[in-house]
mmCIF file of C-alpha atoms in Angstrom:
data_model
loop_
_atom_site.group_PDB
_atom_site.id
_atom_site.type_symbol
_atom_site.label_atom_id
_atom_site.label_comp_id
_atom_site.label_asym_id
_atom_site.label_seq_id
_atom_site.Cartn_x
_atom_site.Cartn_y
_atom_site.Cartn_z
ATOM 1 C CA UNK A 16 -26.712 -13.250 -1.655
ATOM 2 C CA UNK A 17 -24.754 -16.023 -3.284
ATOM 3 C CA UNK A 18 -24.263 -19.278 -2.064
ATOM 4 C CA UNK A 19 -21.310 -21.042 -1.404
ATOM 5 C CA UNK A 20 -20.559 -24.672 -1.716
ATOM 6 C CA UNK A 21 -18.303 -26.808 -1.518
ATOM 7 C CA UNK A 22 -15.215 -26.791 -3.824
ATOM 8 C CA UNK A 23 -15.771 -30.048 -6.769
ATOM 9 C CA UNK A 24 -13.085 -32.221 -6.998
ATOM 10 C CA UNK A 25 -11.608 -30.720 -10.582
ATOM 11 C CA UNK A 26 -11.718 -27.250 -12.011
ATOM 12 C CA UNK A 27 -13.190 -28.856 -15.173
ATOM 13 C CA UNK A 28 -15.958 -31.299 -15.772
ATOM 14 C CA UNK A 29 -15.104 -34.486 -17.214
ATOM 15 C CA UNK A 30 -17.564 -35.328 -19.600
ATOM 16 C CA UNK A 31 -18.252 -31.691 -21.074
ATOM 17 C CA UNK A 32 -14.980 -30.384 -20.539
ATOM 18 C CA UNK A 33 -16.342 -26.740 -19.081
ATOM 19 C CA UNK A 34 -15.337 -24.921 -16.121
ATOM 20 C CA UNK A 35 -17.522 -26.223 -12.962
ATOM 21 C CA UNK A 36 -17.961 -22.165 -12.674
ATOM 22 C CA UNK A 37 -18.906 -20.519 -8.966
ATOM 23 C CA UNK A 38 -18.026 -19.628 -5.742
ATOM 24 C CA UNK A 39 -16.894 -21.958 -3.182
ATOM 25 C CA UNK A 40 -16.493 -22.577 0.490
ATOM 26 C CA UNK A 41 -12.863 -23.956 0.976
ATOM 27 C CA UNK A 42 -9.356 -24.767 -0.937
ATOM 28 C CA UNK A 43 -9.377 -25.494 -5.151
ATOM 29 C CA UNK A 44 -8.576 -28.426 -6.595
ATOM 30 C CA UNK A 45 -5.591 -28.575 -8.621
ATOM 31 C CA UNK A 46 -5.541 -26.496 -11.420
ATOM 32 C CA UNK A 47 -4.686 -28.602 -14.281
ATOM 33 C CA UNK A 48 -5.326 -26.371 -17.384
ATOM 34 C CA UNK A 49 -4.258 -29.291 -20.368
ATOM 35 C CA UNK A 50 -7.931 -30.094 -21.058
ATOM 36 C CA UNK A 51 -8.676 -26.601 -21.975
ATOM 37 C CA UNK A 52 -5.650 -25.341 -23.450
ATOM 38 C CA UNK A 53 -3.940 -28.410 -25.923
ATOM 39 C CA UNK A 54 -1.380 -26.662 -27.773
ATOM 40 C CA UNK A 55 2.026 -25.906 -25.747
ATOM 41 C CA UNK A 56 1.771 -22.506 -27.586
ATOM 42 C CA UNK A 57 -1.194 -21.578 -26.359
ATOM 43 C CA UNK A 58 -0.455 -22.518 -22.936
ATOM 44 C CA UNK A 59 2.436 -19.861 -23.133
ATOM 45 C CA UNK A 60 1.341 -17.524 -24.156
ATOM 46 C CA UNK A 61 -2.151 -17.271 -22.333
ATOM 47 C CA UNK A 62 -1.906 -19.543 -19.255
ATOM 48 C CA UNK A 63 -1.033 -16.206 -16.577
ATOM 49 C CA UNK A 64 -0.366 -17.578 -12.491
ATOM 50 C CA UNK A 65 0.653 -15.664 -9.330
ATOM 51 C CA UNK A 66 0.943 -15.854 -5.413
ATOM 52 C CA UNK A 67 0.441 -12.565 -3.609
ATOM 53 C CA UNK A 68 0.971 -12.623 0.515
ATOM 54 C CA UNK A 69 0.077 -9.551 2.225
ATOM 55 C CA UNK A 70 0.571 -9.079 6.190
ATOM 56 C CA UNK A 71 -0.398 -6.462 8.125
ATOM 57 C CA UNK A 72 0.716 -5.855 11.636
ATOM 58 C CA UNK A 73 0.432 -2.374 14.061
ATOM 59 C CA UNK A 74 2.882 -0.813 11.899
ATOM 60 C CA UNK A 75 3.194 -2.139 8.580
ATOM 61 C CA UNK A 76 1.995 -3.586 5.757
ATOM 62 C CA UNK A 77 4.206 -5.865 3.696
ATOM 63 C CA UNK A 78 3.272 -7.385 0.095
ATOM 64 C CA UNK A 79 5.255 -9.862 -1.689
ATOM 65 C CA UNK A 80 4.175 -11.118 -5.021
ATOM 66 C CA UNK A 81 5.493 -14.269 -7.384
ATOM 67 C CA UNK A 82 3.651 -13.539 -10.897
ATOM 68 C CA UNK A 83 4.354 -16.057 -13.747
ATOM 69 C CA UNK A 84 3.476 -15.429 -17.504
ATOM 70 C CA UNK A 85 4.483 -18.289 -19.277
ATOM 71 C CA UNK A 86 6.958 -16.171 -20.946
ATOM 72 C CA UNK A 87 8.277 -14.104 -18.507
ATOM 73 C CA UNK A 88 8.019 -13.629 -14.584
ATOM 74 C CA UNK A 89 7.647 -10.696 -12.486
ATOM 75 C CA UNK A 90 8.741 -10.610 -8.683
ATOM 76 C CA UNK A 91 7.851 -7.310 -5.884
ATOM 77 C CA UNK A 92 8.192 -6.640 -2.342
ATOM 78 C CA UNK A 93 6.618 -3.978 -1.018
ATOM 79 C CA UNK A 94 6.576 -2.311 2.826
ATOM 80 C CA UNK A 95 4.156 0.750 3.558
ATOM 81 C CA UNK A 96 5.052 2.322 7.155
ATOM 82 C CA UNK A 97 1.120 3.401 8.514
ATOM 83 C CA UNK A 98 2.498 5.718 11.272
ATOM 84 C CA UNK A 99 4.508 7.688 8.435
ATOM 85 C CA UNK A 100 1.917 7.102 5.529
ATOM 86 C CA UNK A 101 4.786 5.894 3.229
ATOM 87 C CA UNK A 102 6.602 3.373 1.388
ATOM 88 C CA UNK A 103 9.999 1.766 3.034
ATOM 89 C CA UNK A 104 10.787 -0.250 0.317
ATOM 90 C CA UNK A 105 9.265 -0.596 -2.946
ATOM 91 C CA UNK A 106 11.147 -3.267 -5.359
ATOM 92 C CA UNK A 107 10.309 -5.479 -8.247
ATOM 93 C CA UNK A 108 12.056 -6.458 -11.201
ATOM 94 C CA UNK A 109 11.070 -8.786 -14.307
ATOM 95 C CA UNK A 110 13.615 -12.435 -15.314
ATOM 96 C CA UNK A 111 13.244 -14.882 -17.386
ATOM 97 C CA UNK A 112 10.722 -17.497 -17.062
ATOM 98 C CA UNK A 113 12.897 -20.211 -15.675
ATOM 99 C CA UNK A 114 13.620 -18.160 -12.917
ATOM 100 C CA UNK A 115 10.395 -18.518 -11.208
ATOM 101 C CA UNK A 116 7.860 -21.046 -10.778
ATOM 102 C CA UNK A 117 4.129 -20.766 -9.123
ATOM 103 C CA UNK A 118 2.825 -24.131 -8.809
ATOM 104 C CA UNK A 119 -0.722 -25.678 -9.672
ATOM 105 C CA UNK A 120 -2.540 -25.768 -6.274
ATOM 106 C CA UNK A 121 -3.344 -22.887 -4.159
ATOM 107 C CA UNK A 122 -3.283 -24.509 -0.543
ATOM 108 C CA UNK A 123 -2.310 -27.948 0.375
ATOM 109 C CA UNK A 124 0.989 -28.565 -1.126
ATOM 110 C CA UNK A 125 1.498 -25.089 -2.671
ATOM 111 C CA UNK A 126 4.570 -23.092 -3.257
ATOM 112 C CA UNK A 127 5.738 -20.531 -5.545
ATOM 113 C CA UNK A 128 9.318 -19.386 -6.228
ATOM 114 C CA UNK A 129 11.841 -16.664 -7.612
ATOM 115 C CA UNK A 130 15.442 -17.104 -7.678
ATOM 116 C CA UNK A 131 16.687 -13.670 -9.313
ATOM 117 C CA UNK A 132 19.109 -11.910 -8.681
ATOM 118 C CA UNK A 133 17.900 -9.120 -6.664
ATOM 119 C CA UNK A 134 14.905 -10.696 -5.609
ATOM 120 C CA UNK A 135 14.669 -14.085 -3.884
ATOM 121 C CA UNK A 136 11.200 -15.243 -2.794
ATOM 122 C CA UNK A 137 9.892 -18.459 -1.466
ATOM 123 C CA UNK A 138 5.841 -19.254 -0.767
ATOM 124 C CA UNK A 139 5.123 -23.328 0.550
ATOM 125 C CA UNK A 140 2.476 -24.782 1.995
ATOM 126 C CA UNK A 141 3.917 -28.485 2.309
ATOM 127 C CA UNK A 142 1.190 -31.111 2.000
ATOM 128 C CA UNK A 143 -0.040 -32.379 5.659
ATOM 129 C CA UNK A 144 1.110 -28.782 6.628
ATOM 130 C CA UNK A 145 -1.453 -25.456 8.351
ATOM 131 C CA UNK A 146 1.335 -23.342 7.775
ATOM 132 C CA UNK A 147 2.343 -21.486 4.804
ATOM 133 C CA UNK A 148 6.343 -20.475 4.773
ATOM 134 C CA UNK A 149 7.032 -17.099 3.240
ATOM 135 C CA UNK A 150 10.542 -16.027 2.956
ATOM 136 C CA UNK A 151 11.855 -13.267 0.710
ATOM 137 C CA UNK A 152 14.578 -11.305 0.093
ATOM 138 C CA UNK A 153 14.952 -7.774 -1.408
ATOM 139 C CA UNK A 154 17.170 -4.642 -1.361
ATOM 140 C CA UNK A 155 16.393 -3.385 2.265
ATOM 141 C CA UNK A 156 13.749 -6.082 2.848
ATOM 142 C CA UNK A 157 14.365 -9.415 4.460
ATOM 143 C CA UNK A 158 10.864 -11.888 5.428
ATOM 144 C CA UNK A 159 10.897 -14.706 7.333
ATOM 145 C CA UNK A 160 7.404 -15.688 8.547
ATOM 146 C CA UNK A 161 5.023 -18.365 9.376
ATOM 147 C CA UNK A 162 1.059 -17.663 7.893
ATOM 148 C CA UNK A 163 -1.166 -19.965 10.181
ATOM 149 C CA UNK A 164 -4.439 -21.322 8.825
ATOM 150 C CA UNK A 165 -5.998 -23.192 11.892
ATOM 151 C CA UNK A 166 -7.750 -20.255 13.326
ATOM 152 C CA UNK A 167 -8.469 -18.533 10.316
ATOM 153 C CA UNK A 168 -11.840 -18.565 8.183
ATOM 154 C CA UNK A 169 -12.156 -20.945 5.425
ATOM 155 C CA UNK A 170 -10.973 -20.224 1.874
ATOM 156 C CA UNK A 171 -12.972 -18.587 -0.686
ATOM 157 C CA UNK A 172 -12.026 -20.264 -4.226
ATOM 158 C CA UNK A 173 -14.004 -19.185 -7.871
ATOM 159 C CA UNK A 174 -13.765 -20.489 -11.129
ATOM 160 C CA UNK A 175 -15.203 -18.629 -14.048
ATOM 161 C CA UNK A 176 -15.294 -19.586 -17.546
ATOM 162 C CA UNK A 177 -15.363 -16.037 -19.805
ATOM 163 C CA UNK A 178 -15.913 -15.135 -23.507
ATOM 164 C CA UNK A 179 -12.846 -15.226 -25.794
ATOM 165 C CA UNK A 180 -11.761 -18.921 -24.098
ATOM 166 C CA UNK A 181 -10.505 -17.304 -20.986
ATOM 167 C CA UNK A 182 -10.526 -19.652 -17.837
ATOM 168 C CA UNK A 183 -9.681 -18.142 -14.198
ATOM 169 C CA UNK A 184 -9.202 -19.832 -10.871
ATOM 170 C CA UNK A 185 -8.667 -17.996 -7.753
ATOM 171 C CA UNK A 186 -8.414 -19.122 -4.172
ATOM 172 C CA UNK A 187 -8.574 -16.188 -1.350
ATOM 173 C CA UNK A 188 -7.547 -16.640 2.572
ATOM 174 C CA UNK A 189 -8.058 -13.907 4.747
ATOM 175 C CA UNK A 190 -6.977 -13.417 8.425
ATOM 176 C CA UNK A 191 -4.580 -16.066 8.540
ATOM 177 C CA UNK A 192 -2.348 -15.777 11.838
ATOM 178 C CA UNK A 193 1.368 -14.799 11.412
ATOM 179 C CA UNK A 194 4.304 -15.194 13.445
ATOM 180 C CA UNK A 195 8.350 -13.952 12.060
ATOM 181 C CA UNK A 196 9.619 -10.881 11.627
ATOM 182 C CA UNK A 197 11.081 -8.475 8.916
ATOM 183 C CA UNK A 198 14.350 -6.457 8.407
ATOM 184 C CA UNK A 199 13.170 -3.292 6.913
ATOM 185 C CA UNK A 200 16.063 -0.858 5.971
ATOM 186 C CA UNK A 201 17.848 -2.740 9.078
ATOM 187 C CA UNK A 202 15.357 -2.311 11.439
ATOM 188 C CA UNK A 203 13.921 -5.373 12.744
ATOM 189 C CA UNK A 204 9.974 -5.663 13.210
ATOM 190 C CA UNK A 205 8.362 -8.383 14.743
ATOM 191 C CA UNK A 206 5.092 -9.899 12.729
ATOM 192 C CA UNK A 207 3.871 -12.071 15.603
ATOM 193 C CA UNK A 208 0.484 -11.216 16.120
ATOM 194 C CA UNK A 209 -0.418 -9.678 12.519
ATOM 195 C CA UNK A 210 -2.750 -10.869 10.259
ATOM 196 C CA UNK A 211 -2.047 -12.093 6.639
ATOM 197 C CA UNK A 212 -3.732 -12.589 2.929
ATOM 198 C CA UNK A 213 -2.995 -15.240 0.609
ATOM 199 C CA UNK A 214 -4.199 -15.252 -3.160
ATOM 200 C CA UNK A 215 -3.578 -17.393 -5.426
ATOM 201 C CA UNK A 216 -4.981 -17.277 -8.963
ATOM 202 C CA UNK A 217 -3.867 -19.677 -12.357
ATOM 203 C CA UNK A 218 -5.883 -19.236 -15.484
ATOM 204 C CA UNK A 219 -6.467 -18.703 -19.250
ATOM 205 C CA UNK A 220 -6.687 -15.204 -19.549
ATOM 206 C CA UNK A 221 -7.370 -12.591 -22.237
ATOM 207 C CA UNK A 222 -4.566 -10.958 -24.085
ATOM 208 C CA UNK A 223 -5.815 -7.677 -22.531
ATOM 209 C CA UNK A 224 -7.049 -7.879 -18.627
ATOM 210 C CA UNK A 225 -8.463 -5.163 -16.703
ATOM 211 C CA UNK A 226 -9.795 -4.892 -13.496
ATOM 212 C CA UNK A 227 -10.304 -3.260 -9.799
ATOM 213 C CA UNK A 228 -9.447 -4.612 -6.450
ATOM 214 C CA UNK A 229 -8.970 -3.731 -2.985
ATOM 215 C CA UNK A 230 -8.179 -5.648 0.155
ATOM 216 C CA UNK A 231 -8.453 -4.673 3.908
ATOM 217 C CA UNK A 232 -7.182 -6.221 7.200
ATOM 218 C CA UNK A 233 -7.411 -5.293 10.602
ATOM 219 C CA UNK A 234 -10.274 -5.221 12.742
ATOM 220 C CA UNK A 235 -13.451 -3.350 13.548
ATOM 221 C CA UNK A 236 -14.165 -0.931 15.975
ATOM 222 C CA UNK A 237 -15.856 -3.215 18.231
ATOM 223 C CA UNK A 238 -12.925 -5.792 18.073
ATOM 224 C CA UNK A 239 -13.713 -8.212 15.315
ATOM 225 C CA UNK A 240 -10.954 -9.805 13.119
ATOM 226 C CA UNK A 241 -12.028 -8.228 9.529
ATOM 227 C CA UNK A 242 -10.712 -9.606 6.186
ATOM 228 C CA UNK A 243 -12.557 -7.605 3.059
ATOM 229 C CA UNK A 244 -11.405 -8.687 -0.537
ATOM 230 C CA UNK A 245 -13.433 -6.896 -3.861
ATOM 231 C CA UNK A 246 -13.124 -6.625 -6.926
ATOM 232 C CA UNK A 247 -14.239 -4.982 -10.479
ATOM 233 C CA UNK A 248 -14.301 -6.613 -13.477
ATOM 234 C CA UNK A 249 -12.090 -9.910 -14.120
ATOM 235 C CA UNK A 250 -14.532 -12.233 -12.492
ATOM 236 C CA UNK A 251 -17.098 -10.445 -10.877
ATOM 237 C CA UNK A 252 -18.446 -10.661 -7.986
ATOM 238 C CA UNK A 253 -17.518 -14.634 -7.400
ATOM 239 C CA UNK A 254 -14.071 -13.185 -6.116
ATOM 240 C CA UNK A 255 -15.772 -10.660 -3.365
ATOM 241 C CA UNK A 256 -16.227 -11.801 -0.041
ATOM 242 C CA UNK A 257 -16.031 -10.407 3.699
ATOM 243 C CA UNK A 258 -14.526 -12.310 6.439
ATOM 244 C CA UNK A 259 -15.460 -12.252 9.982
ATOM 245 C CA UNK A 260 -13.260 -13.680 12.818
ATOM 246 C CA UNK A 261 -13.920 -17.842 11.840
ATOM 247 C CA UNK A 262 -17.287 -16.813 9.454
ATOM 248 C CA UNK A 263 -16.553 -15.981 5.355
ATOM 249 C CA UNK A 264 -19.612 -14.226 4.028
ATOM 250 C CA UNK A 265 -19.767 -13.279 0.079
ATOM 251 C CA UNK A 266 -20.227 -9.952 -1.024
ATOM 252 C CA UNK A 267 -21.766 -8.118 -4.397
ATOM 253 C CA UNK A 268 -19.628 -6.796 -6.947
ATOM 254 C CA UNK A 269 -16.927 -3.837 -5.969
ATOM 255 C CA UNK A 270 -17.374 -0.476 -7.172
ATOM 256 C CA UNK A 271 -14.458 2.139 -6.746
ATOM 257 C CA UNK A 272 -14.555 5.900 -7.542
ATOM 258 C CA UNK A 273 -11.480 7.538 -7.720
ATOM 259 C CA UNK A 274 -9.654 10.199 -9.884
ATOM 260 C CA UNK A 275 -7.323 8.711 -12.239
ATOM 261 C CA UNK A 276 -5.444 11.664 -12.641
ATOM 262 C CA UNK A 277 -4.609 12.067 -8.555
ATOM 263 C CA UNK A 278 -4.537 8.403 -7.317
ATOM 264 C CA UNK A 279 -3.471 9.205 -4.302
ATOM 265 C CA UNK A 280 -6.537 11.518 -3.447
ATOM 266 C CA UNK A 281 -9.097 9.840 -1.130
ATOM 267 C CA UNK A 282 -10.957 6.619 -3.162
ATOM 268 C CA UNK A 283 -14.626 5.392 -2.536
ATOM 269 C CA UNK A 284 -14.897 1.445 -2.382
ATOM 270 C CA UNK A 285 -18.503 0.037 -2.508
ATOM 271 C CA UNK A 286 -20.301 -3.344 -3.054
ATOM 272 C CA UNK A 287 -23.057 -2.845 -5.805
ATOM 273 C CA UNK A 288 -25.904 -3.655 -2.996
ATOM 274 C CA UNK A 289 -24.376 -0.745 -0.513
ATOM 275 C CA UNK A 290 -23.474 -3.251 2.057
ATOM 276 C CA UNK A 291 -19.445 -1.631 2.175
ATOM 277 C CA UNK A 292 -19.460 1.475 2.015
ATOM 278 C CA UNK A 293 -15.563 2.764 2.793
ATOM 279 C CA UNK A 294 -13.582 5.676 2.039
ATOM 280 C CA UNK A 295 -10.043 4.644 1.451
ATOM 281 C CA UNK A 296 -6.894 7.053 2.385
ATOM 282 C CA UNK A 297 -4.079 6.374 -0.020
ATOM 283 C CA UNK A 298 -0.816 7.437 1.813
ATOM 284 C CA UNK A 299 1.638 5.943 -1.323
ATOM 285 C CA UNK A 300 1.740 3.710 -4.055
ATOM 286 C CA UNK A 301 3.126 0.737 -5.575
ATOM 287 C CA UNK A 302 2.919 0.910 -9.418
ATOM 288 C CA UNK A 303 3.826 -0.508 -12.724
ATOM 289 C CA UNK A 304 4.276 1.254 -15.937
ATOM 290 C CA UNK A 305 5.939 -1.174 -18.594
ATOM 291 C CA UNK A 306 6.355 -1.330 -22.025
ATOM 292 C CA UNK A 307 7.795 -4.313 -23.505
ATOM 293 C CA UNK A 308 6.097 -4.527 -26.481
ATOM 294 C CA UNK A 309 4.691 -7.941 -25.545
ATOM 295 C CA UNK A 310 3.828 -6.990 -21.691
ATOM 296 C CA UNK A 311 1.657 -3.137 -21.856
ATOM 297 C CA UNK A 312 1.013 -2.791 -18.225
ATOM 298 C CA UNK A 313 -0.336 0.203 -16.497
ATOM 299 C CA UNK A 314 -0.433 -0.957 -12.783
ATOM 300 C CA UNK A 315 -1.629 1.039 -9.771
ATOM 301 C CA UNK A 316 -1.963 -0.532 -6.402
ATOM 302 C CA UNK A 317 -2.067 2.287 -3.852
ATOM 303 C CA UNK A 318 -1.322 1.581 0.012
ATOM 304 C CA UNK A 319 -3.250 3.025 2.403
ATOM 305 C CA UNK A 320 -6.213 3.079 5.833
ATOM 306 C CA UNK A 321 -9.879 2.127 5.252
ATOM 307 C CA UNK A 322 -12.543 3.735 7.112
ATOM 308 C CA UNK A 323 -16.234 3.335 6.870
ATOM 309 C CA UNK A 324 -19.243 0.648 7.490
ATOM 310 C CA UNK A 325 -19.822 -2.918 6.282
ATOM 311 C CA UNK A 326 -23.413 -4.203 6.533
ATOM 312 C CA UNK A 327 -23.346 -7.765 7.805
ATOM 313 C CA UNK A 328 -26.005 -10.146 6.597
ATOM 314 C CA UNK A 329 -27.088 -10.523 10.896
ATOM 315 C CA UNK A 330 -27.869 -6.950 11.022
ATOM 316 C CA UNK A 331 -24.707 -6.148 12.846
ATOM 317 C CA UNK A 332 -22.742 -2.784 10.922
ATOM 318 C CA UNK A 333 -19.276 -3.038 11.398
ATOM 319 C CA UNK A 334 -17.122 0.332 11.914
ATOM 320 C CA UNK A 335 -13.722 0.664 10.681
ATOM 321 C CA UNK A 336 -11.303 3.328 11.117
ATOM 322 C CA UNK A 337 -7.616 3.158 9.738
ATOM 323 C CA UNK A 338 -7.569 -0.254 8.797
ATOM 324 C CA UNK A 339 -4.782 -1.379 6.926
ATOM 325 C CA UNK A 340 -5.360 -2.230 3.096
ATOM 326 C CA UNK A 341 -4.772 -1.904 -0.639
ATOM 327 C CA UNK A 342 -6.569 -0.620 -3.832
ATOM 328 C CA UNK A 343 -5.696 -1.414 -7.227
ATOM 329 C CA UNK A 344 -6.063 -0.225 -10.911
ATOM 330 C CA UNK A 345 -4.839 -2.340 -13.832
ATOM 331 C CA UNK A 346 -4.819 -2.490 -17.125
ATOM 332 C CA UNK A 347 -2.509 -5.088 -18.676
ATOM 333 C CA UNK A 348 -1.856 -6.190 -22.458
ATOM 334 C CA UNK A 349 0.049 -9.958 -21.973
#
């Protein structure tokens, strides 16, 4: 198993100029990408960022996402009903760059913004704060909640350096506490008591990106708060990690069988060691099939209940059975 240590104080070293690459225990520095990246063009055209909050209470999950390409910006808010297996509301829409912003740090003193006009989103963490403020606005969807920190597990950040000049940051919080509520299709639903995800990720990516991901919350059969986050590809395993009521224990590499042509049929998500073993239930997705010339996306994120073990490093195996979660396919030309 990896270890993780604690965050450095920049993304890059100072007298080499590489990425101080790994996994850490805790919040990133600020991302400041100049160093690596000296021509505005470049920057542009290659420096990607995005904020994705996901909370999931007794009856819903909701996703709300702030993506940035330099050149363009991309906004979605998402609710899955679990009683009915199904999507409530499934909305996003691309604007112009000026019309949203996702800032350089990914906890103290974060935010990220869209002002468009059918989607209005707002993600801050003021500095000195615990709390991370998510409001958001959306045909049928309106989010006003509070994501609470003190509780929760620390952050898992990564920095990778990859072939082709790429440079990735990512910071992951898991089983943050939530209090607010949401107007779904006019019916109110109170959050209080749900648990949250934040991710935040800023980097230097390739023209073409593809990876895997999925992301559980809930808790286990025998009552633990569980937070799972893993992914394929992109960075590796540096981005995989479990979390545990206040522990955060990293993971090996995902692996995730599924048939491409029925995405909603049953999925397998693994670790590459066998410690998670889960079979994940689709019951709808959120996707994205664009062609812009520029932006190629194919984007699959279905929505869904885990069930399976996770083998904890103690010894303990962890049960879970309809746990709230996501998987995700993508393949994206930017």
């Amino acid at each position: 198993m990896r270890e993780l240590i604690t965050p450095p104080d920049s993304i890059l070293d100072p007298s080499t100029g590489a990425a101080r690459a790994g996994s850490y225990r805790g919040e990133l520095p600020r991302v400041d990408l100049s160093p690596f990246a000296l021509r505005r063009l470049d920057r542009l055209l290659r420096h990607k960022r995005w904020t994705y909050v996901a909370i999931a209470s007794d009856e819903v999950f909701i996703a709300v996402g702030v993506v940035h390409l330099g050149y363009l910006a991309l906004v979605f808010g998402v609710v899955f009903d679990k009683a009915g297996r199904r999507l409530l509301v499934d909305r996003s829409t691309f604007g112009p760059p000026f019309a949203a912003s996702v800032g350089d740090v990914g906890g103290e003193g974060s935010s990220a913004r869209a002002w468009l006009p059918r989607a209005q989103v707002r993600i801050e963490r003021p500095r000195g704060e615990s709390r991370v403020a998510v409001a958001a606005a959306f045909r049928g969807l309106a989010l006003e909640a509070r994501l609470d920190s003190r509780a929760a597990p620390p952050a898992l950040s990564a920095i990778a350096q990859a072939p082709r000049g790429a440079l990735i940051a990512t910071e992951k919080r898991l089983l943050l506490g939530v209090e607010g509520e949401a107007s779904v299709l006019g019916r109110r639903i109170s959050l209080d008591g749900a648990l949250a995800s934040y991710d935040y990720t800023s980097g230097l990516l390739p023209r073409r990106t593809a990876w895997r991901w999925g992301l559980a919350l809930g808790r286990a059969e025998s009552g633990e708060r569980v937070g799972l986050n893993v992914g394929e590809g992109f960075i590796g395993d540096a981005e995989c990690a479990l979390w545990i009521d206040g522990d955060l224990i990293p993971l090996a590499e995902g692996r995730f069988t599924f048939d491409a042509a029925r995405p909603l049929d049953p999925w397998r998500v693994r670790t590459a060691d066998g410690a998670v073993d889960l079979r994940f239930v689709p019951g709808a997705a959120h996707s994205n099939h664009t062609n812009l010339g520029l932006v190629v996306s194919e984007f699959l994120q279905p929505i869904g209940l885990y069930s399976g073990t996770i083998r904890v490093p103690d010894g303990r195996v962890l049960e879970l059975r309809d746990v709230l979660g996501v998987t995700e396919d993508q393949d994206i030309t930017w």
